[in-house]
Amino acid sequence: LYHYDPLDVTSMTIRYGDDGPWTLVQESPGLMTLQGENGFTLSKSTSWDRMYAASVIPCVEVLSSNPAEYATRLADFGLAEPVGTAQITYADGVTVSLHIGDTTAHDATSLYMLIDGDDRLFTFNKSIAEDLFVQEQSLRDVTQPTLHKARIDRISLLGPDGQLQTQWTLQGQITDSDALDRWQVTYPLTYPADATAMNNLLKNAANLRLGAYVAPATPENLALYGFEQPRLTIDIHQAAGTIGTAGLDGAYTTTDWPESSCTFVIGGARSDLVDYVLHGGDIYVSSHFTVSMFMDYDAASTMSRYPVQVALGNLAALTIREGDAITEYTLTRTEQVAPNNELI
Protein backbone atom coordinates (compact mmCIF):
# COMPACT_ATOMS: atom_id res chain seq x y z
CA LEU A 1 0.00 0.00 0.00
CA TYR A 2 2.88 2.35 0.86
CA HIS A 3 6.56 1.84 0.13
CA TYR A 4 9.26 4.33 1.17
CA ASP A 5 12.94 4.42 1.91
CA PRO A 6 13.44 4.21 5.73
CA LEU A 7 15.12 7.63 5.68
CA ASP A 8 11.85 9.08 4.30
CA VAL A 9 10.03 8.30 7.57
CA THR A 10 9.99 11.75 9.18
CA SER A 11 7.75 11.00 12.17
CA MET A 12 5.60 8.28 13.68
CA THR A 13 3.10 8.18 16.53
CA ILE A 14 2.25 4.77 17.95
CA ARG A 15 -0.38 3.70 20.45
CA TYR A 16 -0.69 0.04 21.38
CA GLY A 17 -2.99 -1.59 23.92
CA ASP A 18 -3.55 0.37 27.11
CA ASP A 19 -0.26 2.26 26.84
CA GLY A 20 -0.31 5.94 26.01
CA PRO A 21 0.94 7.06 22.57
CA TRP A 22 4.57 7.88 21.88
CA THR A 23 6.00 9.96 19.02
CA LEU A 24 9.33 9.72 17.22
CA VAL A 25 10.70 12.43 14.93
CA GLN A 26 13.70 12.07 12.62
CA GLU A 27 15.48 15.26 13.66
CA SER A 28 18.76 14.32 11.99
CA PRO A 29 19.36 11.78 9.19
CA GLY A 30 19.10 8.25 10.51
CA LEU A 31 18.37 9.22 14.13
CA MET A 32 14.91 9.30 15.70
CA THR A 33 14.14 11.34 18.82
CA LEU A 34 11.39 10.48 21.29
CA GLN A 35 9.25 13.53 21.97
CA GLY A 36 7.99 14.56 25.39
CA GLU A 37 9.24 15.26 28.89
CA ASN A 38 11.32 12.06 29.03
CA GLY A 39 12.45 12.33 25.42
CA PHE A 40 15.84 11.16 24.19
CA THR A 41 17.58 10.29 20.93
CA LEU A 42 17.45 6.61 20.06
CA SER A 43 20.58 4.71 19.16
CA LYS A 44 21.37 4.42 15.46
CA SER A 45 20.38 0.75 15.30
CA THR A 46 17.10 1.28 17.17
CA SER A 47 16.29 4.33 15.01
CA TRP A 48 16.75 2.28 11.86
CA ASP A 49 14.60 -0.53 13.28
CA ARG A 50 11.75 1.95 13.82
CA MET A 51 12.15 3.66 10.44
CA TYR A 52 12.36 0.34 8.63
CA ALA A 53 9.21 -0.94 10.36
CA ALA A 54 7.29 2.16 9.24
CA SER A 55 8.68 2.44 5.71
CA VAL A 56 6.55 -0.29 4.10
CA ILE A 57 2.82 -0.78 4.74
CA PRO A 58 1.59 -3.94 2.97
CA CYS A 59 -1.78 -5.63 3.14
CA VAL A 60 -2.39 -9.36 3.03
CA GLU A 61 -5.91 -9.16 1.65
CA VAL A 62 -8.70 -6.71 0.85
CA LEU A 63 -11.82 -8.05 2.58
CA SER A 64 -14.20 -5.33 1.42
CA SER A 65 -14.19 -2.07 -0.54
CA ASN A 66 -17.62 -0.98 0.66
CA PRO A 67 -17.87 0.51 4.18
CA ALA A 68 -21.59 -0.27 4.26
CA GLU A 69 -20.72 -3.96 4.38
CA TYR A 70 -18.67 -3.76 7.57
CA ALA A 71 -19.40 -0.41 9.27
CA THR A 72 -21.84 -1.95 11.75
CA ARG A 73 -19.49 -4.83 12.57
CA LEU A 74 -16.33 -2.93 13.59
CA ALA A 75 -16.55 -4.33 17.13
CA ASP A 76 -16.42 -7.87 15.67
CA PHE A 77 -13.06 -7.00 14.11
CA GLY A 78 -11.59 -5.22 17.13
CA LEU A 79 -11.77 -1.94 15.22
CA ALA A 80 -14.48 -0.11 17.18
CA GLU A 81 -11.73 0.59 19.72
CA PRO A 82 -8.59 -0.40 17.81
CA VAL A 83 -5.94 -2.48 19.52
CA GLY A 84 -3.31 -0.20 18.00
CA THR A 85 -3.06 2.99 15.96
CA ALA A 86 -0.14 4.37 13.98
CA GLN A 87 0.23 7.74 12.30
CA ILE A 88 3.25 7.85 10.00
CA THR A 89 4.45 10.90 8.06
CA TYR A 90 6.86 10.61 5.13
CA ALA A 91 9.25 13.11 3.55
CA ASP A 92 6.88 13.87 0.66
CA GLY A 93 4.22 15.07 3.11
CA VAL A 94 2.03 11.95 2.95
CA THR A 95 0.54 10.94 6.31
CA VAL A 96 -0.84 7.44 6.82
CA SER A 97 -3.08 6.59 9.79
CA LEU A 98 -3.46 2.86 10.51
CA HIS A 99 -5.97 1.22 12.85
CA ILE A 100 -5.18 -2.38 13.83
CA GLY A 101 -7.80 -4.76 15.23
CA ASP A 102 -8.04 -8.39 16.28
CA THR A 103 -6.63 -11.51 14.67
CA THR A 104 -8.74 -12.45 11.65
CA ALA A 105 -11.18 -15.32 11.96
CA HIS A 106 -9.79 -17.20 8.97
CA ASP A 107 -6.04 -16.56 9.35
CA ALA A 108 -4.19 -16.56 12.68
CA THR A 109 -1.23 -14.72 11.10
CA SER A 110 -3.25 -11.65 10.05
CA LEU A 111 -5.01 -8.74 11.76
CA TYR A 112 -7.92 -6.59 10.64
CA MET A 113 -6.85 -3.10 9.53
CA LEU A 114 -8.39 0.20 8.44
CA ILE A 115 -6.62 3.22 6.97
CA ASP A 116 -7.99 6.76 7.34
CA GLY A 117 -9.27 8.06 4.01
CA ASP A 118 -9.50 4.57 2.50
CA ASP A 119 -12.84 2.77 2.23
CA ARG A 120 -11.33 -0.69 2.19
CA LEU A 121 -11.15 -3.23 5.03
CA PHE A 122 -7.73 -4.88 4.97
CA THR A 123 -5.86 -7.63 6.70
CA PHE A 124 -2.36 -6.83 7.95
CA ASN A 125 0.48 -9.27 8.61
CA LYS A 126 0.78 -9.92 12.36
CA SER A 127 4.58 -10.23 12.36
CA ILE A 128 4.93 -6.84 10.65
CA ALA A 129 2.49 -5.36 13.17
CA GLU A 130 4.66 -6.70 16.01
CA ASP A 131 7.64 -4.87 14.51
CA LEU A 132 5.70 -1.62 14.21
CA PHE A 133 3.62 -1.63 17.40
CA VAL A 134 6.12 -1.76 20.23
CA GLN A 135 6.01 -0.30 23.72
CA GLU A 136 7.79 2.94 24.47
CA GLN A 137 10.10 1.21 26.98
CA SER A 138 11.65 -0.91 24.24
CA LEU A 139 12.90 2.19 22.41
CA ARG A 140 15.68 2.74 24.93
CA ASP A 141 18.75 0.55 24.59
CA VAL A 142 19.54 -1.29 27.80
CA THR A 143 23.17 -1.57 28.86
CA GLN A 144 23.60 -4.80 30.76
CA PRO A 145 25.66 -4.73 33.97
CA THR A 146 29.12 -6.21 33.68
CA LEU A 147 29.18 -9.36 35.81
CA HIS A 148 31.99 -11.90 35.73
CA LYS A 149 31.56 -15.14 37.63
CA ALA A 150 35.34 -15.36 38.09
CA ARG A 151 35.57 -11.88 39.73
CA ILE A 152 32.70 -12.14 42.23
CA ASP A 153 34.05 -12.25 45.78
CA ARG A 154 30.98 -11.29 47.84
CA ILE A 155 27.21 -11.69 47.47
CA SER A 156 24.82 -10.02 49.93
CA LEU A 157 21.04 -10.31 50.13
CA LEU A 158 19.14 -7.57 51.99
CA GLY A 159 15.52 -7.67 53.09
CA PRO A 160 12.69 -5.11 52.72
CA ASP A 161 14.03 -3.08 55.65
CA GLY A 162 17.51 -2.90 54.14
CA GLN A 163 18.92 -5.25 56.77
CA LEU A 164 21.38 -7.95 55.77
CA GLN A 165 19.70 -11.36 55.47
CA THR A 166 22.35 -13.59 53.90
CA GLN A 167 25.94 -13.11 52.81
CA TRP A 168 28.65 -15.21 51.20
CA THR A 169 32.29 -14.06 51.13
CA LEU A 170 35.38 -15.43 49.41
CA GLN A 171 38.10 -16.04 52.01
CA GLY A 172 40.98 -15.64 49.61
CA GLN A 173 41.80 -14.23 46.19
CA ILE A 174 39.81 -14.75 42.99
CA THR A 175 43.04 -15.97 41.38
CA ASP A 176 43.48 -18.82 43.88
CA SER A 177 43.34 -22.19 42.17
CA ASP A 178 41.10 -23.43 44.98
CA ALA A 179 38.93 -20.27 45.15
CA LEU A 180 35.66 -22.25 45.04
CA ASP A 181 36.76 -24.12 48.19
CA ARG A 182 37.47 -20.84 50.01
CA TRP A 183 33.93 -19.47 50.12
CA GLN A 184 32.13 -19.05 53.42
CA VAL A 185 28.64 -18.20 54.54
CA THR A 186 29.40 -15.07 56.61
CA TYR A 187 25.84 -14.11 57.61
CA PRO A 188 23.66 -15.01 59.49
CA LEU A 189 26.45 -17.27 60.73
CA THR A 190 29.98 -18.17 59.69
CA TYR A 191 30.53 -21.55 58.14
CA PRO A 192 32.40 -23.04 55.16
CA ALA A 193 30.34 -23.09 51.95
CA ASP A 194 30.03 -26.03 49.60
CA ALA A 195 32.01 -25.56 46.37
CA THR A 196 29.30 -27.03 44.13
CA ALA A 197 26.58 -24.91 45.73
CA MET A 198 28.72 -21.79 45.39
CA ASN A 199 29.49 -22.56 41.75
CA ASN A 200 25.74 -22.60 41.05
CA LEU A 201 25.14 -19.44 43.10
CA LEU A 202 27.93 -17.56 41.31
CA LYS A 203 26.60 -18.71 37.94
CA ASN A 204 23.11 -17.41 38.81
CA ALA A 205 24.55 -14.10 40.00
CA ALA A 206 26.58 -13.60 36.82
CA ASN A 207 23.48 -14.34 34.73
CA LEU A 208 21.34 -11.55 36.20
CA ARG A 209 19.99 -9.48 33.30
CA LEU A 210 17.83 -6.43 32.81
CA GLY A 211 14.83 -6.43 30.51
CA ALA A 212 13.19 -3.38 28.96
CA TYR A 213 13.65 0.09 30.41
CA VAL A 214 10.58 1.32 32.29
CA ALA A 215 11.22 4.75 33.82
CA PRO A 216 13.71 6.91 35.73
CA ALA A 217 13.84 6.29 39.46
CA THR A 218 11.95 9.40 40.56
CA PRO A 219 10.21 9.32 43.97
CA GLU A 220 6.86 8.99 42.20
CA ASN A 221 8.03 6.07 40.08
CA LEU A 222 9.70 4.33 43.02
CA ALA A 223 6.36 4.37 44.83
CA LEU A 224 4.44 3.37 41.70
CA TYR A 225 6.57 0.31 40.97
CA GLY A 226 6.86 -1.05 44.50
CA PHE A 227 10.24 0.25 45.70
CA GLU A 228 9.08 1.99 48.88
CA GLN A 229 9.53 -1.40 50.54
CA PRO A 230 11.45 -3.58 48.05
CA ARG A 231 11.14 -7.33 48.34
CA LEU A 232 14.88 -7.96 48.02
CA THR A 233 18.20 -6.25 47.29
CA ILE A 234 20.97 -8.26 45.65
CA ASP A 235 24.41 -6.69 46.12
CA ILE A 236 27.32 -8.23 44.21
CA HIS A 237 30.94 -7.20 44.79
CA GLN A 238 33.60 -7.96 42.20
CA ALA A 239 37.35 -7.85 42.77
CA ALA A 240 39.71 -6.29 40.26
CA GLY A 241 40.81 -8.91 37.79
CA THR A 242 41.70 -9.87 34.25
CA ILE A 243 39.13 -11.58 32.05
CA GLY A 244 39.95 -13.22 28.74
CA THR A 245 37.54 -13.59 25.82
CA ALA A 246 37.74 -15.12 22.38
CA GLY A 247 36.65 -12.89 19.51
CA LEU A 248 34.67 -13.89 16.43
CA ASP A 249 37.97 -14.42 14.63
CA GLY A 250 39.14 -16.79 17.33
CA ALA A 251 41.72 -14.38 18.72
CA TYR A 252 42.01 -14.43 22.51
CA THR A 253 42.23 -11.07 24.24
CA THR A 254 42.34 -10.06 27.90
CA THR A 255 40.80 -7.07 29.64
CA ASP A 256 41.68 -5.67 33.06
CA TRP A 257 38.58 -4.81 35.08
CA PRO A 258 38.60 -2.61 38.21
CA GLU A 259 36.94 -3.45 41.51
CA SER A 260 33.20 -2.84 41.29
CA SER A 261 29.82 -3.37 42.92
CA CYS A 262 26.49 -4.10 41.27
CA THR A 263 23.10 -3.80 42.97
CA PHE A 264 19.68 -5.05 41.91
CA VAL A 265 16.68 -3.93 43.96
CA ILE A 266 13.55 -6.04 43.39
CA GLY A 267 10.33 -4.03 43.64
CA GLY A 268 6.79 -4.97 42.74
CA ALA A 269 5.67 -7.68 40.33
CA ARG A 270 4.44 -6.68 36.90
CA SER A 271 3.08 -10.21 36.42
CA ASP A 272 3.82 -13.75 37.54
CA LEU A 273 6.70 -13.82 35.05
CA VAL A 274 8.11 -10.29 35.27
CA ASP A 275 9.35 -8.13 38.16
CA TYR A 276 10.36 -4.48 38.39
CA VAL A 277 14.07 -4.01 39.12
CA LEU A 278 15.94 -0.86 40.18
CA HIS A 279 19.49 -0.63 38.90
CA GLY A 280 21.81 2.34 38.47
CA GLY A 281 19.15 4.97 39.03
CA ASP A 282 16.63 3.57 36.55
CA ILE A 283 13.75 1.09 36.70
CA TYR A 284 13.61 -1.93 34.40
CA VAL A 285 11.69 -5.16 34.11
CA SER A 286 13.42 -8.48 34.61
CA SER A 287 12.52 -12.14 34.38
CA HIS A 288 11.03 -13.38 37.65
CA PHE A 289 12.71 -16.74 37.06
CA THR A 290 16.12 -15.05 37.17
CA VAL A 291 15.66 -13.03 40.36
CA SER A 292 13.40 -15.49 42.21
CA MET A 293 16.38 -17.81 42.73
CA PHE A 294 17.65 -15.32 45.31
CA MET A 295 14.36 -14.76 47.11
CA ASP A 296 14.03 -16.57 50.44
CA TYR A 297 17.42 -18.14 49.79
CA ASP A 298 18.29 -20.69 52.47
CA ALA A 299 21.90 -20.12 53.50
CA ALA A 300 21.98 -23.57 55.06
CA SER A 301 21.59 -25.12 51.61
CA THR A 302 25.03 -23.78 50.68
CA MET A 303 26.84 -24.98 53.81
CA SER A 304 29.55 -27.52 53.30
CA ARG A 305 29.25 -31.01 54.73
CA TYR A 306 32.93 -30.65 55.63
CA PRO A 307 33.72 -28.29 58.54
CA VAL A 308 37.32 -27.81 57.38
CA GLN A 309 37.87 -26.74 53.79
CA VAL A 310 41.21 -27.95 52.47
CA ALA A 311 41.76 -28.57 48.80
CA LEU A 312 43.50 -31.86 48.07
CA GLY A 313 46.40 -30.00 46.51
CA ASN A 314 47.05 -28.26 49.84
CA LEU A 315 46.97 -31.37 52.02
CA ALA A 316 50.35 -32.01 53.67
CA ALA A 317 49.73 -34.38 56.57
CA LEU A 318 47.00 -36.28 58.40
CA THR A 319 47.25 -37.58 61.95
CA ILE A 320 44.68 -40.00 63.37
CA ARG A 321 44.50 -40.78 67.07
CA GLU A 322 42.48 -43.78 68.23
CA GLY A 323 42.93 -44.28 71.95
CA ASP A 324 46.66 -44.53 72.52
CA ALA A 325 47.37 -45.39 68.86
CA ILE A 326 48.59 -42.68 66.51
CA THR A 327 48.69 -43.11 62.76
CA GLU A 328 50.41 -40.42 60.74
CA TYR A 329 50.23 -39.90 56.98
CA THR A 330 52.54 -37.49 55.21
CA LEU A 331 52.30 -36.39 51.60
CA THR A 332 55.56 -35.74 49.79
CA ARG A 333 55.65 -34.05 46.43
CA THR A 334 58.52 -34.25 44.00
CA GLU A 335 58.97 -31.38 41.62
CA GLN A 336 58.98 -32.48 38.00
CA VAL A 337 59.93 -30.69 34.82
CA ALA A 338 57.82 -31.13 31.71
CA PRO A 339 59.39 -31.47 28.23
CA ASN A 340 58.69 -27.74 27.68
CA ASN A 341 60.68 -26.95 30.86
CA GLU A 342 57.57 -25.94 32.82
CA LEU A 343 57.41 -27.09 36.42
CA ILE A 344 54.75 -29.69 37.25
XYZ file of N, CA, C and O in Angstrom, residues 229-334:
424
model
N 9.096 -0.299 49.681
C 9.526 -1.404 50.535
C 9.873 -2.576 49.608
O 9.071 -3.488 49.404
N 11.068 -2.551 49.026
C 11.447 -3.582 48.053
C 11.461 -4.970 48.675
O 11.722 -5.134 49.873
N 11.178 -5.957 47.849
C 11.145 -7.331 48.345
C 12.537 -7.879 48.627
O 12.720 -8.707 49.520
N 13.531 -7.411 47.863
C 14.877 -7.963 48.025
C 15.878 -7.025 47.363
O 15.568 -6.381 46.353
N 17.079 -6.949 47.930
C 18.197 -6.254 47.292
C 19.340 -7.250 47.146
O 19.739 -7.900 48.121
N 19.836 -7.372 45.936
C 20.973 -8.258 45.651
C 22.193 -7.377 45.402
O 22.215 -6.589 44.456
N 23.192 -7.491 46.257
C 24.406 -6.690 46.117
C 25.571 -7.625 45.802
O 25.858 -8.562 46.562
N 26.229 -7.369 44.681
C 27.318 -8.228 44.207
C 28.598 -7.413 44.133
O 28.634 -6.370 43.469
N 29.642 -7.870 44.829
C 30.937 -7.199 44.785
C 31.889 -8.012 43.924
O 31.931 -9.241 44.024
N 32.641 -7.299 43.072
C 33.599 -7.965 42.202
C 34.992 -7.385 42.442
O 35.167 -6.166 42.494
N 35.964 -8.276 42.578
C 37.348 -7.846 42.769
C 37.945 -7.430 41.430
O 37.457 -7.822 40.364
N 38.986 -6.623 41.489
C 39.707 -6.285 40.260
C 40.320 -7.560 39.697
O 40.810 -8.419 40.441
N 40.275 -7.698 38.392
C 40.805 -8.913 37.789
C 40.889 -8.818 36.282
O 40.403 -7.864 35.669
N 41.504 -9.809 35.698
C 41.699 -9.874 34.250
C 40.822 -10.975 33.680
O 40.861 -12.111 34.156
N 40.045 -10.631 32.676
C 39.134 -11.578 32.049
C 39.509 -11.721 30.585
O 39.700 -10.731 29.867
N 39.614 -12.949 30.130
C 39.950 -13.224 28.736
C 38.727 -13.651 27.943
O 37.849 -14.325 28.466
N 38.645 -13.219 26.711
C 37.542 -13.592 25.823
C 38.090 -13.906 24.440
O 39.112 -13.346 24.011
N 37.379 -14.781 23.755
C 37.738 -15.124 22.381
C 36.832 -14.356 21.435
O 35.610 -14.376 21.577
N 37.416 -13.657 20.471
C 36.651 -12.887 19.506
C 36.060 -13.766 18.426
O 36.280 -14.989 18.385
N 35.288 -13.138 17.528
C 34.674 -13.886 16.432
C 35.719 -14.504 15.516
O 35.459 -15.511 14.851
N 36.896 -13.886 15.474
C 37.965 -14.418 14.625
C 38.804 -15.467 15.343
O 39.785 -15.976 14.797
N 38.418 -15.775 16.581
C 39.138 -16.789 17.333
C 40.297 -16.248 18.144
O 40.904 -16.977 18.932
N 40.616 -14.974 17.965
C 41.723 -14.376 18.715
C 41.333 -14.197 20.179
O 40.223 -13.766 20.485
N 42.261 -14.515 21.067
C 42.014 -14.433 22.511
C 42.610 -13.145 23.042
O 43.800 -12.864 22.870
N 41.768 -12.333 23.674
C 42.229 -11.069 24.240
C 41.852 -11.000 25.708
O 40.897 -11.634 26.154
N 42.609 -10.228 26.471
C 42.341 -10.064 27.900
C 42.031 -8.602 28.203
O 42.531 -7.687 27.551
N 41.179 -8.408 29.204
C 40.801 -7.067 29.636
C 40.929 -6.975 31.147
O 40.490 -7.878 31.868
N 41.552 -5.908 31.617
C 41.680 -5.671 33.058
C 40.457 -4.895 33.543
O 40.141 -3.825 33.017
N 39.783 -5.436 34.545
C 38.575 -4.810 35.082
C 38.850 -4.328 36.498
O 39.463 -5.042 37.304
N 38.391 -3.118 36.851
C 38.604 -2.610 38.206
C 37.621 -3.232 39.191
O 36.637 -3.863 38.799
N 37.879 -3.032 40.468
C 36.944 -3.455 41.510
C 35.610 -2.747 41.297
O 35.566 -1.581 40.904
N 34.513 -3.445 41.529
C 33.198 -2.835 41.287
C 32.131 -3.511 42.136
O 32.335 -4.605 42.661
N 30.997 -2.823 42.247
C 29.821 -3.374 42.916
C 28.622 -3.212 42.001
O 28.546 -2.267 41.218
N 27.683 -4.124 42.102
C 26.489 -4.098 41.267
C 25.290 -4.444 42.149
O 25.319 -5.455 42.874
N 24.260 -3.611 42.101
C 23.104 -3.804 42.972
C 21.819 -3.888 42.158
O 21.588 -3.080 41.259
N 21.007 -4.881 42.489
C 19.681 -5.052 41.906
C 18.670 -4.982 43.046
O 18.755 -5.767 43.997
N 17.731 -4.051 42.947
C 16.678 -3.929 43.957
C 15.380 -4.423 43.320
O 14.955 -3.905 42.281
N 14.753 -5.424 43.934
C 13.546 -6.040 43.387
C 12.321 -5.370 44.007
O 12.102 -5.432 45.214
N 11.523 -4.718 43.160
C 10.327 -4.027 43.639
C 9.082 -4.861 43.460
O 9.050 -6.053 43.795
N 8.038 -4.257 42.925
C 6.788 -4.968 42.738
C 6.827 -5.916 41.551
O 7.773 -5.929 40.765
N 5.788 -6.724 41.431
C 5.672 -7.676 40.326
C 4.783 -7.085 39.243
O 3.683 -6.621 39.516
N 5.277 -7.116 38.018
C 4.443 -6.683 36.897
C 3.465 -7.788 36.523
O 2.337 -7.539 36.120
N 3.918 -9.037 36.652
C 3.080 -10.209 36.423
C 3.740 -11.379 37.126
O 4.745 -11.208 37.833
N 3.202 -12.574 36.927
C 3.815 -13.755 37.539
C 5.188 -14.049 36.932
O 5.988 -14.763 37.540
N 5.460 -13.506 35.766
C 6.696 -13.818 35.053
C 7.696 -12.673 35.040
O 8.861 -12.881 34.686
N 7.256 -11.473 35.416
C 8.109 -10.290 35.275
C 8.062 -9.440 36.545
O 6.992 -9.217 37.110
N 9.240 -8.995 36.993
C 9.347 -8.126 38.161
C 9.969 -6.796 37.759
O 10.696 -6.701 36.762
N 9.703 -5.765 38.586
C 10.358 -4.479 38.393
C 11.673 -4.486 39.171
O 11.731 -4.919 40.325
N 12.739 -3.991 38.525
C 14.071 -4.010 39.121
C 14.677 -2.612 39.033
O 14.646 -1.968 37.968
N 15.236 -2.144 40.140
C 15.936 -0.861 40.184
C 17.431 -1.124 40.065
O 17.995 -1.918 40.824
N 18.045 -0.446 39.100
C 19.489 -0.627 38.901
C 20.078 0.662 38.333
O 19.572 1.188 37.327
N 21.108 1.177 38.985
C 21.809 2.337 38.467
C 20.961 3.579 38.282
O 21.197 4.363 37.358
N 19.956 3.765 39.115
C 19.152 4.973 39.033
C 18.003 4.909 38.056
O 17.323 5.913 37.827
N 17.748 3.738 37.473
C 16.629 3.571 36.549
C 15.867 2.297 36.905
O 16.400 1.385 37.557
N 14.618 2.237 36.435
C 13.753 1.093 36.704
C 13.584 0.292 35.417
O 13.337 0.856 34.346
N 13.725 -1.020 35.538
C 13.610 -1.930 34.403
C 12.651 -3.055 34.785
O 12.227 -3.179 35.936
N 12.341 -3.882 33.815
C 11.695 -5.155 34.111
C 12.744 -6.250 33.990
O 13.765 -6.087 33.318
N 12.502 -7.353 34.666
C 13.424 -8.481 34.612
C 12.640 -9.766 34.794
O 11.557 -9.773 35.402
N 13.176 -10.832 34.275
C 12.521 -12.136 34.385
C 12.416 -12.565 35.845
O 13.411 -12.554 36.584
N 11.213 -12.921 36.274
C 11.026 -13.383 37.651
C 11.828 -14.653 37.905
O 12.352 -14.857 39.006
N 11.962 -15.497 36.901
C 12.708 -16.743 37.059
C 14.155 -16.454 37.449
O 14.745 -17.159 38.267
N 14.722 -15.387 36.892
C 16.123 -15.054 37.166
C 16.321 -14.555 38.589
O 17.248 -14.992 39.278
N 15.455 -13.630 39.033
C 15.658 -13.034 40.360
C 15.053 -13.868 41.483
O 15.490 -13.773 42.635
N 14.066 -14.716 41.160
C 13.397 -15.494 42.211
C 14.336 -16.501 42.855
O 14.090 -16.953 43.973
N 15.417 -16.868 42.157
C 16.378 -17.810 42.731
C 17.025 -17.272 43.994
O 17.529 -18.029 44.820
N 17.014 -15.935 44.146
C 17.651 -15.322 45.311
C 16.653 -14.979 46.406
O 17.055 -14.592 47.500
N 15.371 -15.085 46.114
C 14.359 -14.763 47.106
C 14.207 -15.912 48.102
O 14.158 -17.078 47.714
N 14.155 -15.571 49.375
C 14.028 -16.573 50.442
C 15.111 -17.638 50.336
O 14.869 -18.830 50.559
N 16.320 -17.196 49.966
C 17.420 -18.139 49.795
C 17.819 -18.718 51.153
O 18.011 -17.979 52.122
N 17.933 -20.004 51.226
C 18.287 -20.694 52.465
C 19.802 -20.844 52.526
O 20.388 -21.634 51.779
N 20.440 -20.068 53.397
C 21.896 -20.118 53.501
C 22.382 -21.517 53.870
O 23.462 -21.948 53.448
N 21.560 -22.236 54.637
C 21.981 -23.574 55.063
C 22.173 -24.516 53.880
O 22.974 -25.457 53.944
N 21.466 -24.237 52.775
C 21.590 -25.121 51.612
C 22.952 -25.002 50.946
O 23.323 -25.838 50.125
N 23.702 -23.948 51.275
C 25.027 -23.777 50.683
C 26.150 -24.164 51.641
O 27.324 -24.076 51.288
N 25.796 -24.591 52.850
C 26.838 -24.976 53.805
C 27.511 -26.277 53.385
O 26.874 -27.186 52.856
N 28.785 -26.333 53.637
C 29.546 -27.525 53.301
C 29.284 -28.639 54.311
O 29.033 -28.386 55.489
N 29.348 -29.859 53.822
C 29.255 -31.013 54.728
C 30.567 -31.195 55.485
O 30.654 -31.975 56.430
N 31.604 -30.490 55.043
C 32.927 -30.645 55.631
C 33.286 -29.387 56.408
O 33.407 -28.301 55.836
N 33.463 -29.478 57.727
C 33.722 -28.286 58.544
C 35.067 -27.636 58.263
O 35.263 -26.469 58.566
N 36.015 -28.381 57.711
C 37.322 -27.809 57.376
C 37.505 -27.906 55.870
O 37.439 -28.994 55.289
N 37.736 -26.778 55.241
C 37.872 -26.742 53.789
C 39.356 -26.736 53.413
O 40.045 -25.734 53.563
N 39.822 -27.856 52.939
C 41.206 -27.949 52.467
C 41.190 -28.645 51.125
O 40.744 -29.791 51.000
N 41.673 -27.947 50.115
C 41.764 -28.567 48.799
C 42.817 -29.667 48.830
O 43.811 -29.582 49.557
N 42.590 -30.712 48.069
C 43.503 -31.861 48.067
C 44.934 -31.437 47.763
O 45.893 -31.946 48.338
N 45.062 -30.445 46.873
C 46.400 -29.995 46.506
C 47.146 -29.330 47.646
O 48.363 -29.177 47.588
N 46.412 -28.917 48.692
C 47.053 -28.260 49.836
C 47.315 -29.215 50.997
O 47.922 -28.819 51.994
N 46.832 -30.427 50.906
C 46.973 -31.371 52.023
C 48.432 -31.785 52.182
O 49.079 -32.212 51.216
N 48.949 -31.659 53.409
C 50.349 -32.009 53.668
C 50.483 -33.208 54.606
O 51.341 -34.059 54.413
N 49.595 -33.279 55.617
C 49.728 -34.376 56.574
C 48.390 -34.641 57.237
O 47.519 -33.775 57.296
N 48.226 -35.871 57.714
C 46.999 -36.284 58.402
C 47.396 -37.169 59.578
O 48.124 -38.157 59.399
N 46.946 -36.799 60.754
C 47.248 -37.582 61.955
C 45.949 -38.089 62.555
O 45.003 -37.314 62.761
N 45.874 -39.386 62.806
C 44.676 -40.002 63.369
C 45.034 -40.623 64.720
O 45.962 -41.419 64.815
N 44.288 -40.216 65.739
C 44.499 -40.777 67.070
C 43.298 -41.633 67.444
O 42.160 -41.167 67.426
N 43.527 -42.868 67.771
C 42.480 -43.778 68.234
C 42.965 -44.381 69.564
O 43.801 -45.289 69.571
N 42.430 -43.834 70.649
C 42.930 -44.275 71.952
C 44.380 -43.848 72.098
O 44.722 -42.679 71.947
N 45.232 -44.839 72.387
C 46.659 -44.532 72.519
C 47.400 -44.648 71.207
O 48.581 -44.303 71.120
N 46.699 -45.167 70.153
C 47.369 -45.391 68.865
C 47.346 -44.112 68.021
O 46.342 -43.411 67.950
N 48.471 -43.843 67.399
C 48.594 -42.683 66.513
C 49.053 -43.161 65.144
O 50.068 -43.877 65.030
N 48.300 -42.792 64.144
C 48.690 -43.108 62.764
C 48.910 -41.788 62.029
O 48.073 -40.891 62.077
N 50.056 -41.673 61.396
C 50.412 -40.418 60.741
C 50.691 -40.649 59.261
O 51.442 -41.562 58.894
N 50.015 -39.852 58.429
C 50.230 -39.903 56.980
C 50.865 -38.591 56.546
O 50.442 -37.518 56.970
N 51.868 -38.683 55.716
C 52.539 -37.486 55.212
C 52.622 -37.565 53.687
O 53.017 -38.601 53.142
N 52.222 -36.467 53.062
C 52.304 -36.395 51.601
C 53.602 -35.715 51.194
O 53.931 -34.635 51.697
N 54.365 -36.373 50.341
C 55.560 -35.738 49.789
C 55.332 -35.511 48.305
O 54.728 -36.336 47.620
N 55.814 -34.388 47.838
C 55.648 -34.050 46.429
C 57.020 -33.799 45.817
O 57.834 -33.076 46.379
N 57.237 -34.411 44.685
C 58.520 -34.255 43.996
C 58.321 -33.355 42.791
O 57.465 -33.614 41.937
